[in-house]
């Protein structure tokens, strides 16, 4: 089995060729917004549909709100839990309404409420329940997909940061370097760390990074510990 020194020697020289990349504060945040729109069409579409129902104010239990918000943060979805639930409820209502309208149309056409018509209406009700569950669970499903994809990029990310820190002992620049060169989707997570600082959510890169690492404490403690050792 290859040792740490072997891995560093194998990849260090290749990574070192990019160490002189210029870093300017603000660039990473701009790249985050552009990259998010281009890379995540499904998430962007889900965001647009959810925001369309922002006029509906649905208040959730605090436990449910915190749980859904956690999934939204992981999947980089810029919507609120209330908007997601409103989207789910309204979509369910539309499916049921469509089924009722079609059943009424068939009733007036046949001048009788036939068994197939009743079966169709029942299927539309069942379909509406499926639609509600699909939309309501979308944040969790998208978050799980995201975490599975990120897992394969953790080792290269640590390598990039360690090699850069050996060259220049600056955590902010090291994370920026990794964000530019590590493969997606982890690169988007790293850019989000800068984005949260630039938008004032956190005051320092370390604070933003520590908050991000908390999301991996249960599933990838080695990744979290590696970052803490680097810090």
XYZ file of N, CA and C in Angstrom:
693
model
N 0.845 -1.192 0.000
C 0.000 0.000 0.000
C 0.886 1.251 0.000
N 0.530 2.213 -0.824
C 1.330 3.428 -0.938
C 1.258 4.243 0.349
N 2.389 4.814 0.744
C 2.438 5.651 1.945
C 2.045 7.086 1.579
N 1.918 7.905 2.621
C 1.566 9.304 2.400
C 2.648 10.006 1.578
N 3.926 9.693 1.899
C 5.032 10.312 1.158
C 5.011 9.917 -0.316
N 4.648 8.647 -0.593
C 4.560 8.202 -1.982
C 3.479 8.968 -2.742
N 2.331 9.137 -2.086
C 1.224 9.858 -2.721
C 1.597 11.310 -2.955
N 2.222 11.931 -1.945
C 2.627 13.322 -2.081
C 3.664 13.491 -3.191
N 4.598 12.532 -3.277
C 5.604 12.615 -4.315
C 5.027 12.423 -5.695
N 4.020 11.563 -5.807
C 3.423 11.264 -7.112
C 2.629 12.445 -7.645
N 1.814 13.046 -6.766
C 0.925 14.106 -7.214
C 1.465 15.506 -6.944
N 2.420 15.609 -6.021
C 2.917 16.925 -5.636
C 3.538 17.689 -6.779
N 4.364 17.019 -7.579
C 5.041 17.714 -8.682
C 4.044 18.188 -9.728
N 3.010 17.389 -9.977
C 2.011 17.780 -10.967
C 1.191 18.974 -10.481
N 0.856 18.937 -9.211
C 0.070 20.033 -8.653
C 0.894 21.308 -8.572
N 2.193 21.139 -8.285
C 3.069 22.302 -8.102
C 3.151 23.179 -9.345
N 2.874 22.610 -10.504
C 2.941 23.392 -11.745
C 1.912 24.517 -11.777
N 0.876 24.397 -10.946
C -0.198 25.396 -10.952
C -0.153 26.324 -9.745
N 0.906 26.253 -8.955
C 0.943 27.001 -7.696
C 0.991 28.510 -7.891
N 1.407 28.960 -9.028
C 1.550 30.397 -9.247
C 0.285 31.047 -9.803
N -0.819 30.294 -9.787
C -2.083 30.888 -10.236
C -2.414 32.110 -9.397
N -2.784 33.192 -10.071
C -3.100 34.432 -9.350
C -4.440 34.295 -8.643
N -4.495 34.773 -7.414
C -5.728 34.723 -6.635
C -6.126 36.139 -6.244
N -7.368 36.511 -6.571
C -7.892 37.816 -6.184
C -9.198 37.605 -5.436
N -9.335 38.238 -4.253
C -10.590 38.123 -3.501
C -11.768 38.576 -4.353
N -12.832 37.818 -4.307
C -14.026 38.141 -5.083
C -14.194 37.300 -6.324
N -13.075 36.833 -6.891
C -13.161 36.022 -8.106
C -13.890 34.711 -7.853
N -13.567 34.087 -6.719
C -14.155 32.778 -6.409
C -15.672 32.880 -6.273
N -16.145 33.949 -5.638
C -17.584 34.115 -5.448
C -18.309 34.297 -6.773
N -17.715 35.045 -7.695
C -18.318 35.212 -9.012
C -18.363 33.880 -9.750
N -17.279 33.119 -9.632
C -17.231 31.810 -10.275
C -18.288 30.880 -9.682
N -18.545 31.014 -8.389
C -19.538 30.165 -7.728
C -20.919 30.351 -8.361
N -21.339 31.600 -8.546
C -22.657 31.862 -9.102
C -22.768 31.359 -10.540
N -21.720 31.596 -11.338
C -21.731 31.147 -12.731
C -21.698 29.627 -12.815
N -20.816 29.029 -12.023
C -20.644 27.586 -12.035
C -21.914 26.888 -11.562
N -22.573 27.437 -10.552
C -23.789 26.837 -10.007
C -24.897 26.810 -11.049
N -25.034 27.903 -11.795
C -26.078 27.973 -12.815
C -25.814 26.991 -13.950
N -24.535 26.845 -14.353
C -24.186 25.978 -15.475
C -24.180 24.507 -15.087
N -23.726 24.220 -13.866
C -23.530 22.834 -13.479
C -24.791 22.181 -12.920
N -25.679 22.969 -12.348
C -26.814 22.404 -11.641
C -28.144 22.822 -12.269
N -28.424 22.406 -13.492
C -29.690 22.823 -14.115
C -30.909 22.295 -13.375
N -30.816 21.075 -12.825
C -31.962 20.513 -12.101
C -32.256 21.314 -10.839
N -31.180 21.648 -10.089
C -31.366 22.437 -8.892
C -31.907 23.822 -9.225
N -31.367 24.438 -10.274
C -31.813 25.777 -10.663
C -33.290 25.762 -11.052
N -33.705 24.719 -11.751
C -35.109 24.604 -12.135
C -35.986 24.406 -10.906
N -35.538 23.598 -9.971
C -36.294 23.388 -8.733
C -36.407 24.693 -7.953
N -35.326 25.484 -7.934
C -35.348 26.783 -7.254
C -36.387 27.707 -7.885
N -36.417 27.776 -9.209
C -37.358 28.669 -9.899
C -38.796 28.286 -9.589
N -39.100 26.988 -9.634
C -40.463 26.548 -9.368
C -40.855 26.818 -7.920
N -39.921 26.601 -7.002
C -40.221 26.833 -5.584
C -40.434 28.318 -5.295
N -39.616 29.159 -5.903
C -39.757 30.600 -5.679
C -41.054 31.150 -6.263
N -41.628 30.449 -7.235
C -42.880 30.901 -7.832
C -44.013 30.917 -6.821
N -43.845 30.165 -5.732
C -44.892 30.089 -4.712
C -44.482 30.797 -3.423
N -43.580 31.770 -3.570
C -43.121 32.503 -2.396
C -44.231 33.356 -1.785
N -45.314 33.616 -2.558
C -46.420 34.413 -2.037
C -47.254 33.614 -1.032
N -47.073 32.291 -0.993
C -47.793 31.452 -0.043
C -46.919 31.267 1.199
N -47.432 31.669 2.340
C -46.662 31.607 3.581
C -47.067 30.359 4.366
N -46.226 29.349 4.323
C -46.481 28.112 5.061
C -45.487 28.015 6.205
N -45.991 27.974 7.398
C -45.139 27.888 8.575
C -44.997 26.431 8.997
N -43.766 25.998 9.133
C -43.480 24.618 9.502
C -43.052 24.537 10.951
N -43.162 23.348 11.487
C -42.620 23.112 12.828
C -41.110 23.328 12.776
N -40.552 23.827 13.861
C -39.138 24.164 13.869
C -38.270 22.963 13.507
N -38.635 21.791 13.996
C -37.863 20.583 13.698
C -37.860 20.290 12.201
N -39.020 20.406 11.563
C -39.112 20.152 10.123
C -38.381 21.221 9.326
N -38.488 22.465 9.775
C -37.824 23.558 9.069
C -36.305 23.381 9.085
N -35.761 23.030 10.262
C -34.316 22.844 10.383
C -33.854 21.659 9.535
N -34.641 20.588 9.523
C -34.264 19.397 8.752
C -34.237 19.689 7.258
N -35.283 20.344 6.748
C -35.327 20.656 5.319
C -34.252 21.665 4.946
N -34.016 22.653 5.823
C -32.997 23.658 5.539
C -31.618 23.032 5.433
N -31.358 22.020 6.227
C -30.079 21.320 6.163
C -29.877 20.686 4.791
N -30.928 20.055 4.262
C -30.834 19.461 2.924
C -30.662 20.537 1.854
N -31.363 21.643 2.003
C -31.262 22.729 1.032
C -29.848 23.300 0.988
N -29.237 23.451 2.154
C -27.869 23.976 2.208
C -26.888 23.019 1.542
N -27.056 21.731 1.805
C -26.157 20.736 1.227
C -26.252 20.696 -0.290
N -27.474 20.813 -0.810
C -27.696 20.727 -2.259
C -27.542 22.073 -2.959
N -27.136 23.125 -2.225
C -26.953 24.465 -2.790
C -28.244 24.991 -3.408
N -29.353 24.833 -2.698
C -30.646 25.320 -3.161
C -30.993 26.593 -2.397
N -31.116 27.705 -3.117
C -31.375 29.001 -2.491
C -32.868 29.273 -2.384
N -33.558 28.413 -1.653
C -34.988 28.582 -1.373
C -35.213 28.280 0.095
N -36.401 28.591 0.580
C -36.725 28.335 1.979
C -37.551 27.052 2.096
N -37.542 26.421 3.274
C -38.387 25.230 3.468
C -39.859 25.508 3.208
N -40.331 26.698 3.585
C -41.726 27.048 3.343
C -42.063 27.088 1.867
N -41.150 27.572 1.043
C -41.375 27.613 -0.402
C -41.436 26.216 -0.998
N -40.605 25.320 -0.484
C -40.613 23.935 -0.979
C -41.946 23.271 -0.660
N -42.421 23.430 0.572
C -43.692 22.815 0.969
C -44.853 23.446 0.204
N -44.798 24.759 -0.017
C -45.843 25.423 -0.794
C -45.873 24.886 -2.223
N -44.699 24.686 -2.808
C -44.596 24.100 -4.147
C -45.209 22.702 -4.176
N -44.944 21.910 -3.145
C -45.486 20.550 -3.074
C -47.007 20.565 -2.944
N -47.532 21.408 -2.066
C -48.982 21.479 -1.859
C -49.702 21.980 -3.111
N -49.168 23.028 -3.730
C -49.836 23.599 -4.892
C -49.814 22.629 -6.070
N -48.715 21.916 -6.257
C -48.637 20.925 -7.331
C -49.636 19.804 -7.101
N -49.767 19.392 -5.844
C -50.748 18.359 -5.501
C -52.158 18.830 -5.821
N -52.447 20.073 -5.450
C -53.768 20.645 -5.726
C -54.052 20.689 -7.228
N -53.057 21.055 -8.028
C -53.245 21.136 -9.476
C -53.567 19.768 -10.077
N -52.889 18.719 -9.591
C -53.144 17.376 -10.107
C -54.564 16.930 -9.771
N -54.986 17.183 -8.521
C -56.347 16.806 -8.119
C -57.377 17.602 -8.921
N -57.119 18.905 -9.084
C -58.042 19.743 -9.847
C -58.146 19.274 -11.292
N -57.023 18.907 -11.893
C -57.032 18.398 -13.255
C -57.871 17.131 -13.355
N -57.693 16.236 -12.377
C -58.469 15.002 -12.377
C -59.952 15.259 -12.242
N -60.347 16.213 -11.387
C -61.762 16.533 -11.208
C -62.350 17.131 -12.477
N -61.617 18.048 -13.106
C -62.115 18.681 -14.333
C -62.310 17.666 -15.455
N -61.345 16.756 -15.592
C -61.473 15.721 -16.634
C -62.653 14.812 -16.327
N -62.826 14.451 -15.067
C -63.954 13.575 -14.686
C -65.292 14.251 -14.938
N -65.366 15.550 -14.646
C -66.607 16.282 -14.907
C -66.889 16.341 -16.407
N -65.819 16.581 -17.194
C -65.989 16.615 -18.639
C -66.486 15.282 -19.187
N -65.921 14.181 -18.687
C -66.360 12.850 -19.129
C -67.791 12.579 -18.685
N -68.129 13.054 -17.473
C -69.491 12.849 -16.945
C -70.528 13.528 -17.847
N -70.265 14.766 -18.247
C -71.212 15.475 -19.108
C -71.232 14.889 -20.513
N -70.098 14.328 -20.955
C -70.055 13.740 -22.296
C -70.839 12.429 -22.350
N -70.693 11.599 -21.307
C -71.369 10.297 -21.282
C -72.721 10.363 -20.593
N -72.988 11.493 -19.916
C -74.229 11.669 -19.165
C -74.378 10.616 -18.066
N -73.235 10.164 -17.542
C -73.260 9.172 -16.458
C -71.861 9.098 -15.844
N -71.835 8.787 -14.569
C -70.544 8.654 -13.874
C -70.166 7.173 -13.888
N -69.390 6.789 -14.903
C -69.066 5.387 -15.117
C -67.964 4.906 -14.172
N -67.811 3.596 -14.103
C -66.761 3.011 -13.260
C -65.361 3.424 -13.716
N -65.069 3.403 -15.029
C -63.740 3.869 -15.462
C -63.462 5.311 -15.057
N -64.499 6.135 -15.079
C -64.318 7.524 -14.673
C -63.957 7.610 -13.184
N -64.607 6.795 -12.386
C -64.319 6.775 -10.950
C -62.908 6.249 -10.683
N -62.514 5.222 -11.449
C -61.169 4.681 -11.298
C -60.129 5.730 -11.682
N -60.409 6.444 -12.762
C -59.480 7.491 -13.194
C -59.328 8.571 -12.128
N -60.431 8.979 -11.536
C -60.369 10.006 -10.502
C -59.575 9.521 -9.301
N -59.772 8.243 -8.957
C -58.997 7.671 -7.849
C -57.509 7.638 -8.156
N -57.163 7.293 -9.392
C -55.749 7.269 -9.790
C -55.132 8.657 -9.749
N -55.914 9.674 -10.096
C -55.403 11.042 -10.052
C -55.141 11.477 -8.604
N -55.992 11.030 -7.701
C -55.770 11.348 -6.288
C -54.491 10.679 -5.790
N -54.305 9.412 -6.175
C -53.084 8.700 -5.791
C -51.861 9.379 -6.410
N -51.999 9.791 -7.671
C -50.888 10.470 -8.345
C -50.530 11.777 -7.653
N -51.544 12.480 -7.157
C -51.277 13.739 -6.458
C -50.485 13.498 -5.182
N -50.749 12.384 -4.508
C -49.988 12.045 -3.302
C -48.532 11.755 -3.661
N -48.328 11.078 -4.788
C -46.971 10.806 -5.243
C -46.246 12.098 -5.593
N -46.952 13.023 -6.266
C -46.363 14.311 -6.638
C -45.938 15.075 -5.390
N -46.798 15.068 -4.364
C -46.454 15.767 -3.121
C -45.200 15.171 -2.490
N -45.167 13.845 -2.402
C -44.010 13.194 -1.782
C -42.741 13.447 -2.591
N -42.842 13.403 -3.916
C -41.663 13.591 -4.772
C -41.069 14.983 -4.582
N -41.917 16.005 -4.583
C -41.424 17.379 -4.432
C -40.953 17.632 -3.008
N -41.716 17.157 -2.026
C -41.361 17.383 -0.618
C -40.020 16.739 -0.272
N -39.737 15.584 -0.877
C -38.498 14.866 -0.575
C -37.356 15.236 -1.518
N -37.598 16.123 -2.481
C -36.562 16.489 -3.445
C -35.314 17.076 -2.791
N -35.427 17.979 -1.797
C -34.216 18.487 -1.153
C -33.353 17.384 -0.549
N -33.977 16.410 0.103
C -33.207 15.307 0.687
C -32.567 14.452 -0.390
N -33.300 14.182 -1.457
C -32.767 13.354 -2.544
C -31.602 14.052 -3.244
N -31.754 15.337 -3.534
C -30.688 16.085 -4.184
C -29.466 16.215 -3.279
N -29.696 16.365 -1.972
C -28.586 16.459 -1.022
C -27.812 15.147 -0.961
N -28.520 14.015 -0.963
C -27.846 12.714 -0.915
C -27.024 12.466 -2.174
N -27.566 12.835 -3.322
C -26.832 12.689 -4.582
C -25.573 13.548 -4.549
N -25.722 14.759 -4.038
C -24.582 15.672 -3.957
C -23.481 15.100 -3.078
N -23.850 14.569 -1.914
C -22.853 14.058 -0.976
C -22.131 12.846 -1.545
N -22.841 12.012 -2.281
C -22.203 10.848 -2.896
C -21.173 11.272 -3.942
N -21.496 12.305 -4.695
C -20.577 12.780 -5.727
C -19.370 13.492 -5.113
N -19.593 14.203 -4.022
C -18.499 14.927 -3.372
C -17.486 13.965 -2.774
N -17.945 12.826 -2.267
C -17.070 11.883 -1.580
C -15.871 11.457 -2.399
N -16.012 11.371 -3.707
C -14.911 10.908 -4.554
C -13.847 11.977 -4.763
N -14.112 13.221 -4.352
C -13.168 14.312 -4.585
C -12.442 14.762 -3.318
N -12.682 14.102 -2.209
C -12.116 14.555 -0.939
C -10.598 14.392 -0.880
N -10.088 13.254 -1.331
C -8.639 13.017 -1.276
C -7.887 14.006 -2.166
N -8.283 14.210 -3.440
C -7.597 15.227 -4.242
C -7.669 16.621 -3.623
N -8.781 16.945 -2.990
C -8.929 18.250 -2.356
C -7.879 18.448 -1.269
N -7.707 17.453 -0.397
C -6.716 17.539 0.676
C -5.314 17.636 0.095
N -5.052 16.889 -0.978
C -3.732 16.938 -1.618
C -3.426 18.336 -2.153
N -4.379 18.934 -2.824
C -4.184 20.283 -3.355
C -3.882 21.273 -2.233
N -4.627 21.183 -1.150
C -4.448 22.136 -0.049
C -3.107 21.925 0.647
N -2.743 20.666 0.882
C -1.474 20.382 1.557
C -0.293 20.852 0.713
N -0.317 20.549 -0.570
C 0.784 20.958 -1.452
C 0.894 22.475 -1.487
N -0.233 23.161 -1.561
C -0.185 24.627 -1.599
C 0.313 25.189 -0.265
N -0.118 24.590 0.840
C 0.315 25.083 2.159
C 1.812 24.888 2.358
N 2.395 23.855 1.744
C 3.841 23.671 1.822
C 4.563 24.759 1.027
N 3.887 25.251 -0.010
C 4.463 26.314 -0.842
C 4.233 27.687 -0.211
N 2.996 27.948 0.226
C 2.628 29.217 0.849
C 1.677 28.924 2.001
N 2.095 29.231 3.206
C 1.300 28.889 4.385
C 0.175 29.900 4.588
N -0.843 29.790 3.715
C -1.990 30.686 3.782
C -3.237 29.856 3.489
N -4.072 29.689 4.498
C -5.232 28.806 4.370
C -6.218 29.314 3.325
N -6.463 30.610 3.307
C -7.422 31.172 2.363
C -6.995 30.914 0.921
N -5.737 31.182 0.633
C -5.244 30.949 -0.728
C -5.205 29.463 -1.071
N -4.933 28.634 -0.080
C -4.889 27.188 -0.326
C -6.267 26.654 -0.702
N -7.292 27.118 0.003
C -8.653 26.685 -0.318
C -9.072 27.220 -1.677
N -8.692 28.468 -1.984
C -8.998 29.041 -3.297
C -8.312 28.246 -4.403
N -7.078 27.837 -4.155
C -6.334 27.035 -5.136
C -7.039 25.699 -5.375
N -7.457 25.051 -4.288
C -8.167 23.776 -4.430
C -9.505 23.966 -5.138
N -10.198 25.064 -4.842
C -11.496 25.326 -5.464
C -11.380 25.471 -6.976
N -10.231 25.991 -7.435
C -10.044 26.191 -8.867
C -9.613 24.920 -9.599
N -9.018 23.977 -8.870
C -8.412 22.835 -9.557
C -9.038 21.481 -9.228
N -9.708 21.364 -8.090
C -10.349 20.092 -7.784
C -11.579 19.945 -8.681
N -11.963 18.716 -8.961
C -13.090 18.458 -9.847
C -14.414 18.730 -9.135
N -15.451 19.084 -9.893
C -16.772 19.241 -9.287
C -17.319 17.871 -8.870
N -18.225 17.839 -7.905
C -18.943 18.984 -7.334
C -18.295 19.586 -6.089
N -17.214 18.976 -5.571
C -16.593 19.518 -4.368
C -16.067 20.927 -4.599
N -15.637 21.230 -5.806
C -15.147 22.574 -6.098
C -16.219 23.625 -5.818
N -17.480 23.273 -6.051
C -18.563 24.219 -5.791
C -18.744 24.436 -4.288
N -18.549 23.382 -3.503
C -18.611 23.530 -2.043
C -17.535 24.489 -1.554
N -16.337 24.349 -2.088
C -15.235 25.213 -1.670
C -15.488 26.666 -2.089
N -16.065 26.859 -3.267
C -16.387 28.221 -3.704
C -17.505 28.814 -2.850
N -18.389 27.958 -2.375
C -19.471 28.442 -1.509
C -18.904 28.955 -0.191
N -17.792 28.404 0.274
C -17.147 28.883 1.498
C -16.759 30.350 1.337
N -16.200 30.699 0.181
C -15.842 32.092 -0.095
C -17.086 32.954 -0.292
N -18.069 32.398 -0.970
C -19.301 33.141 -1.243
C -19.987 33.555 0.058
N -20.012 32.673 1.046
C -20.656 32.986 2.321
C -19.928 34.103 3.068
N -18.615 34.181 2.887
C -17.855 35.268 3.524
C -18.116 36.585 2.799
N -18.111 36.534 1.470
C -18.292 37.756 0.680
C -19.696 38.338 0.856
N -20.679 37.490 1.122
C -22.042 37.982 1.313
C -22.330 38.348 2.763
N -21.340 38.181 3.640
C -21.484 38.594 5.030
C -22.096 37.567 5.963
N -22.311 36.346 5.469
C -22.875 35.313 6.337
C -21.891 34.926 7.426
N -20.599 34.887 7.079
C -19.539 34.620 8.047
C -18.475 35.693 7.893
N -17.729 35.925 8.972
C -16.766 37.027 8.963
C -15.392 36.602 8.470
N -15.051 35.317 8.577
C -13.734 34.847 8.137
C -13.871 33.543 7.364
N -12.830 33.237 6.592
C -12.796 31.984 5.843
C -12.816 30.797 6.804
N -12.071 30.889 7.882
C -12.017 29.785 8.845
C -13.394 29.512 9.444
N -14.120 30.555 9.765
C -15.462 30.384 10.319
C -16.394 29.716 9.310
N -16.312 30.156 8.053
C -17.134 29.563 7.006
C -16.732 28.110 6.752
N -15.422 27.836 6.763
C -14.932 26.478 6.558
C -15.378 25.558 7.681
N -15.259 26.011 8.916
C -15.659 25.184 10.063
C -17.147 24.859 10.011
N -17.954 25.812 9.574
C -19.388 25.549 9.451
C -19.656 24.490 8.379
N -18.905 24.563 7.270
C -19.061 23.566 6.209
C -18.631 22.179 6.688
N -17.540 22.118 7.439
C -17.036 20.828 7.908
C -18.016 20.143 8.865
N -18.841 20.919 9.561
C -19.813 20.326 10.478
C -20.787 19.416 9.738
N -21.032 19.708 8.476
C -21.977 18.893 7.709
C -21.416 17.516 7.381
N -20.105 17.335 7.560
C -19.469 16.056 7.237
C -19.030 15.285 8.480
N -19.355 15.765 9.666
C -18.860 15.126 10.885
C -19.392 13.702 11.066
N -20.582 13.426 10.562
C -21.157 12.088 10.714
C -20.745 11.143 9.589
N -20.592 11.672 8.383
C -20.385 10.813 7.209
C -18.936 10.710 6.755
N -18.104 11.709 7.065
C -16.711 11.692 6.591
C -15.821 12.375 7.625
N -15.706 11.750 8.786
C -14.934 12.355 9.872
C -13.467 12.482 9.507
N -12.955 11.583 8.650
C -11.553 11.668 8.235
C -11.293 12.949 7.451
N -12.239 13.332 6.617
C -12.126 14.564 5.844
C -12.082 15.775 6.779
N -12.928 15.760 7.786
C -12.970 16.856 8.760
C -11.668 16.915 9.553
N -11.187 15.770 10.002
C -9.949 15.732 10.787
C -8.751 16.176 9.962
N -8.732 15.832 8.687
C -7.640 16.249 7.808
C -7.587 17.773 7.717
N -8.759 18.402 7.574
C -8.795 19.856 7.514
C -8.352 20.479 8.841
N -8.752 19.874 9.936
C -8.361 20.405 11.241
C -6.846 20.296 11.440
N -6.268 19.235 10.944
C -4.803 19.090 11.032
C -4.110 20.161 10.192
N -4.663 20.426 9.020
C -4.101 21.472 8.165
C -4.206 22.837 8.846
N -5.331 23.099 9.470
C -5.505 24.383 10.189
C -4.485 24.522 11.321
